[in-house]
Amino acid sequence: MRSKGFLGILVVILLVGFVGCAGCGTYNGLVAQDERVEKSWADVEAQYQRRADLIPNLVTTVRATANFEQETLESVTNARTRATSINISADDLGDVEKMTEFMAAQEQLSQSLGRLIAVAEAYPQLTATEAFRDLQAQLEGTENRIATARRDYNNAVRSYNTVTRSFPSNIIAGIFNFDRRQPFEADAGSEKAPAVELDA
């Protein structure tokens, strides 16, 4: 009789130990996924900062080289100011409203830069300068880096969200408040190809 009681206690201890080890492994996996998301977000922010740092040089070069359309320059400057004034911390990555506001500000800056580059091509003396060409190439490279950083961030978020929603890790995620993170999403209407009009 005593051996059955001892065996029962041993089974319970082993079961609790097994569940505890599995829980620790799941928790550590969630922490690793969370850190990957935060690192990916830091990479996105670094690319946005690089772009923001290039814009004053671009505006100065354009202003110095051509009698340029002031409205276009102001649009770029204002969009840069708005984009750099919205700060997202790693804790805000699950906040849909803050992420939407941040993405909208960055998209507005991208559009303003696109208009600046398009209008600048009407000024041959501007597009012929080496400084403008260098800045344009750097901005294009930065936009590519931003796209890559966003893709890497979305991959990290997808992986993290999958783990936090899958059983049994969702139990540990719920206990320790590993909340869902917000990925970058395409802007409304971006699935439609833009109309290209060439003047005859």
mmCIF file with all atom_site columns, N, CA, C and O in Angstrom, residues 148-170:
data_model
loop_
_atom_site.group_PDB
_atom_site.id
_atom_site.type_symbol
_atom_site.label_atom_id
_atom_site.label_alt_id
_atom_site.label_comp_id
_atom_site.label_asym_id
_atom_site.label_entity_id
_atom_site.label_seq_id
_atom_site.pdbx_PDB_ins_code
_atom_site.Cartn_x
_atom_site.Cartn_y
_atom_site.Cartn_z
_atom_site.occupancy
_atom_site.B_iso_or_equiv
_atom_site.pdbx_formal_charge
_atom_site.auth_seq_id
_atom_site.auth_comp_id
_atom_site.auth_asym_id
_atom_site.auth_atom_id
_atom_site.pdbx_PDB_model_num
ATOM 1  N N  . THR A 1 148 ? 12.626 46.525 -47.276 1.00 0.00 ? 148 THR A N  1
ATOM 2  C CA . THR A 1 148 ? 13.218 45.288 -46.749 1.00 0.00 ? 148 THR A CA 1
ATOM 3  C C  . THR A 1 148 ? 13.018 45.191 -45.239 1.00 0.00 ? 148 THR A C  1
ATOM 4  O O  . THR A 1 148 ? 12.647 44.136 -44.718 1.00 0.00 ? 148 THR A O  1
ATOM 5  N N  . ALA A 1 149 ? 13.244 46.299 -44.527 1.00 0.00 ? 149 ALA A N  1
ATOM 6  C CA . ALA A 1 149 ? 13.073 46.293 -43.073 1.00 0.00 ? 149 ALA A CA 1
ATOM 7  C C  . ALA A 1 149 ? 11.619 46.042 -42.692 1.00 0.00 ? 149 ALA A C  1
ATOM 8  O O  . ALA A 1 149 ? 11.336 45.303 -41.740 1.00 0.00 ? 149 ALA A O  1
ATOM 9  N N  . ARG A 1 150 ? 10.682 46.617 -43.450 1.00 0.00 ? 150 ARG A N  1
ATOM 10 C CA . ARG A 1 150 ? 9.262  46.353 -43.187 1.00 0.00 ? 150 ARG A CA 1
ATOM 11 C C  . ARG A 1 150 ? 8.934  44.875 -43.404 1.00 0.00 ? 150 ARG A C  1
ATOM 12 O O  . ARG A 1 150 ? 8.205  44.270 -42.623 1.00 0.00 ? 150 ARG A O  1
ATOM 13 N N  . ARG A 1 151 ? 9.469  44.316 -44.492 1.00 0.00 ? 151 ARG A N  1
ATOM 14 C CA . ARG A 1 151 ? 9.219  42.896 -44.768 1.00 0.00 ? 151 ARG A CA 1
ATOM 15 C C  . ARG A 1 151 ? 9.777  42.026 -43.649 1.00 0.00 ? 151 ARG A C  1
ATOM 16 O O  . ARG A 1 151 ? 9.098  41.106 -43.169 1.00 0.00 ? 151 ARG A O  1
ATOM 17 N N  . ASP A 1 152 ? 10.997 42.309 -43.206 1.00 0.00 ? 152 ASP A N  1
ATOM 18 C CA . ASP A 1 152 ? 11.595 41.534 -42.117 1.00 0.00 ? 152 ASP A CA 1
ATOM 19 C C  . ASP A 1 152 ? 10.791 41.691 -40.830 1.00 0.00 ? 152 ASP A C  1
ATOM 20 O O  . ASP A 1 152 ? 10.599 40.729 -40.082 1.00 0.00 ? 152 ASP A O  1
ATOM 21 N N  . TYR A 1 153 ? 10.321 42.911 -40.566 1.00 0.00 ? 153 TYR A N  1
ATOM 22 C CA . TYR A 1 153 ? 9.488  43.149 -39.383 1.00 0.00 ? 153 TYR A CA 1
ATOM 23 C C  . TYR A 1 153 ? 8.194  42.335 -39.480 1.00 0.00 ? 153 TYR A C  1
ATOM 24 O O  . TYR A 1 153 ? 7.792  41.676 -38.509 1.00 0.00 ? 153 TYR A O  1
ATOM 25 N N  . ASN A 1 154 ? 7.538  42.376 -40.640 1.00 0.00 ? 154 ASN A N  1
ATOM 26 C CA . ASN A 1 154 ? 6.296  41.612 -40.806 1.00 0.00 ? 154 ASN A CA 1
ATOM 27 C C  . ASN A 1 154 ? 6.536  40.116 -40.632 1.00 0.00 ? 154 ASN A C  1
ATOM 28 O O  . ASN A 1 154 ? 5.695  39.414 -40.065 1.00 0.00 ? 154 ASN A O  1
ATOM 29 N N  . ASN A 1 155 ? 7.670  39.598 -41.109 1.00 0.00 ? 155 ASN A N  1
ATOM 30 C CA . ASN A 1 155 ? 7.990  38.186 -40.911 1.00 0.00 ? 155 ASN A CA 1
ATOM 31 C C  . ASN A 1 155 ? 8.162  37.866 -39.429 1.00 0.00 ? 155 ASN A C  1
ATOM 32 O O  . ASN A 1 155 ? 7.681  36.843 -38.944 1.00 0.00 ? 155 ASN A O  1
ATOM 33 N N  . ALA A 1 156 ? 8.842  38.758 -38.703 1.00 0.00 ? 156 ALA A N  1
ATOM 34 C CA . ALA A 1 156 ? 9.037  38.555 -37.265 1.00 0.00 ? 156 ALA A CA 1
ATOM 35 C C  . ALA A 1 156 ? 7.701  38.618 -36.526 1.00 0.00 ? 156 ALA A C  1
ATOM 36 O O  . ALA A 1 156 ? 7.433  37.800 -35.635 1.00 0.00 ? 156 ALA A O  1
ATOM 37 N N  . VAL A 1 157 ? 6.840  39.561 -36.910 1.00 0.00 ? 157 VAL A N  1
ATOM 38 C CA . VAL A 1 157 ? 5.521  39.688 -36.281 1.00 0.00 ? 157 VAL A CA 1
ATOM 39 C C  . VAL A 1 157 ? 4.670  38.458 -36.583 1.00 0.00 ? 157 VAL A C  1
ATOM 40 O O  . VAL A 1 157 ? 3.999  37.926 -35.695 1.00 0.00 ? 157 VAL A O  1
ATOM 41 N N  . ARG A 1 158 ? 4.704  37.986 -37.831 1.00 0.00 ? 158 ARG A N  1
ATOM 42 C CA . ARG A 1 158 ? 3.916  36.805 -38.193 1.00 0.00 ? 158 ARG A CA 1
ATOM 43 C C  . ARG A 1 158 ? 4.340  35.600 -37.367 1.00 0.00 ? 158 ARG A C  1
ATOM 44 O O  . ARG A 1 158 ? 3.514  34.879 -36.805 1.00 0.00 ? 158 ARG A O  1
ATOM 45 N N  . SER A 1 159 ? 5.628  35.401 -37.249 1.00 0.00 ? 159 SER A N  1
ATOM 46 C CA . SER A 1 159 ? 6.149  34.281 -36.471 1.00 0.00 ? 159 SER A CA 1
ATOM 47 C C  . SER A 1 159 ? 5.754  34.411 -35.000 1.00 0.00 ? 159 SER A C  1
ATOM 48 O O  . SER A 1 159 ? 5.284  33.455 -34.369 1.00 0.00 ? 159 SER A O  1
ATOM 49 N N  . TYR A 1 160 ? 5.920  35.597 -34.449 1.00 0.00 ? 160 TYR A N  1
ATOM 50 C CA . TYR A 1 160 ? 5.563  35.857 -33.046 1.00 0.00 ? 160 TYR A CA 1
ATOM 51 C C  . TYR A 1 160 ? 4.065  35.648 -32.818 1.00 0.00 ? 160 TYR A C  1
ATOM 52 O O  . TYR A 1 160 ? 3.662  34.969 -31.868 1.00 0.00 ? 160 TYR A O  1
ATOM 53 N N  . ASN A 1 161 ? 3.240  36.254 -33.681 1.00 0.00 ? 161 ASN A N  1
ATOM 54 C CA . ASN A 1 161 ? 1.784  36.125 -33.525 1.00 0.00 ? 161 ASN A CA 1
ATOM 55 C C  . ASN A 1 161 ? 1.332  34.681 -33.664 1.00 0.00 ? 161 ASN A C  1
ATOM 56 O O  . ASN A 1 161 ? 0.410  34.242 -32.976 1.00 0.00 ? 161 ASN A O  1
ATOM 57 N N  . THR A 1 162 ? 1.978  33.917 -34.537 1.00 0.00 ? 162 THR A N  1
ATOM 58 C CA . THR A 1 162 ? 1.635  32.505 -34.701 1.00 0.00 ? 162 THR A CA 1
ATOM 59 C C  . THR A 1 162 ? 1.905  31.736 -33.415 1.00 0.00 ? 162 THR A C  1
ATOM 60 O O  . THR A 1 162 ? 1.075  30.941 -32.963 1.00 0.00 ? 162 THR A O  1
ATOM 61 N N  . VAL A 1 163 ? 3.068  31.991 -32.819 1.00 0.00 ? 163 VAL A N  1
ATOM 62 C CA . VAL A 1 163 ? 3.414  31.288 -31.574 1.00 0.00 ? 163 VAL A CA 1
ATOM 63 C C  . VAL A 1 163 ? 2.477  31.692 -30.444 1.00 0.00 ? 163 VAL A C  1
ATOM 64 O O  . VAL A 1 163 ? 2.015  30.840 -29.683 1.00 0.00 ? 163 VAL A O  1
ATOM 65 N N  . THR A 1 164 ? 2.167  32.985 -30.326 1.00 0.00 ? 164 THR A N  1
ATOM 66 C CA . THR A 1 164 ? 1.319  33.431 -29.218 1.00 0.00 ? 164 THR A CA 1
ATOM 67 C C  . THR A 1 164 ? -0.118 32.963 -29.355 1.00 0.00 ? 164 THR A C  1
ATOM 68 O O  . THR A 1 164 ? -0.838 32.915 -28.365 1.00 0.00 ? 164 THR A O  1
ATOM 69 N N  . ARG A 1 165 ? -0.537 32.593 -30.550 1.00 0.00 ? 165 ARG A N  1
ATOM 70 C CA . ARG A 1 165 ? -1.912 32.137 -30.760 1.00 0.00 ? 165 ARG A CA 1
ATOM 71 C C  . ARG A 1 165 ? -2.031 30.622 -30.840 1.00 0.00 ? 165 ARG A C  1
ATOM 72 O O  . ARG A 1 165 ? -3.133 30.097 -30.876 1.00 0.00 ? 165 ARG A O  1
ATOM 73 N N  . SER A 1 166 ? -0.905 29.904 -30.891 1.00 0.00 ? 166 SER A N  1
ATOM 74 C CA . SER A 1 166 ? -0.925 28.444 -31.029 1.00 0.00 ? 166 SER A CA 1
ATOM 75 C C  . SER A 1 166 ? -0.988 27.777 -29.657 1.00 0.00 ? 166 SER A C  1
ATOM 76 O O  . SER A 1 166 ? -0.397 28.247 -28.693 1.00 0.00 ? 166 SER A O  1
ATOM 77 N N  . PHE A 1 167 ? -1.706 26.652 -29.610 1.00 0.00 ? 167 PHE A N  1
ATOM 78 C CA . PHE A 1 167 ? -1.791 25.877 -28.374 1.00 0.00 ? 167 PHE A CA 1
ATOM 79 C C  . PHE A 1 167 ? -0.564 24.996 -28.263 1.00 0.00 ? 167 PHE A C  1
ATOM 80 O O  . PHE A 1 167 ? -0.130 24.454 -29.261 1.00 0.00 ? 167 PHE A O  1
ATOM 81 N N  . PRO A 1 168 ? 0.034  24.826 -27.137 1.00 0.00 ? 168 PRO A N  1
ATOM 82 C CA . PRO A 1 168 ? -0.290 25.307 -25.798 1.00 0.00 ? 168 PRO A CA 1
ATOM 83 C C  . PRO A 1 168 ? 0.433  26.609 -25.437 1.00 0.00 ? 168 PRO A C  1
ATOM 84 O O  . PRO A 1 168 ? 0.257  27.131 -24.341 1.00 0.00 ? 168 PRO A O  1
ATOM 85 N N  . SER A 1 169 ? 1.243  27.152 -26.362 1.00 0.00 ? 169 SER A N  1
ATOM 86 C CA . SER A 1 169 ? 1.992  28.368 -26.020 1.00 0.00 ? 169 SER A CA 1
ATOM 87 C C  . SER A 1 169 ? 1.071  29.554 -25.774 1.00 0.00 ? 169 SER A C  1
ATOM 88 O O  . SER A 1 169 ? 1.445  30.490 -25.067 1.00 0.00 ? 169 SER A O  1
ATOM 89 N N  . ASN A 1 170 ? -0.165 29.508 -26.317 1.00 0.00 ? 170 ASN A N  1
ATOM 90 C CA . ASN A 1 170 ? -1.095 30.611 -26.076 1.00 0.00 ? 170 ASN A CA 1
ATOM 91 C C  . ASN A 1 170 ? -1.474 30.721 -24.601 1.00 0.00 ? 170 ASN A C  1
ATOM 92 O O  . ASN A 1 170 ? -1.794 31.799 -24.113 1.00 0.00 ? 170 ASN A O  1
#
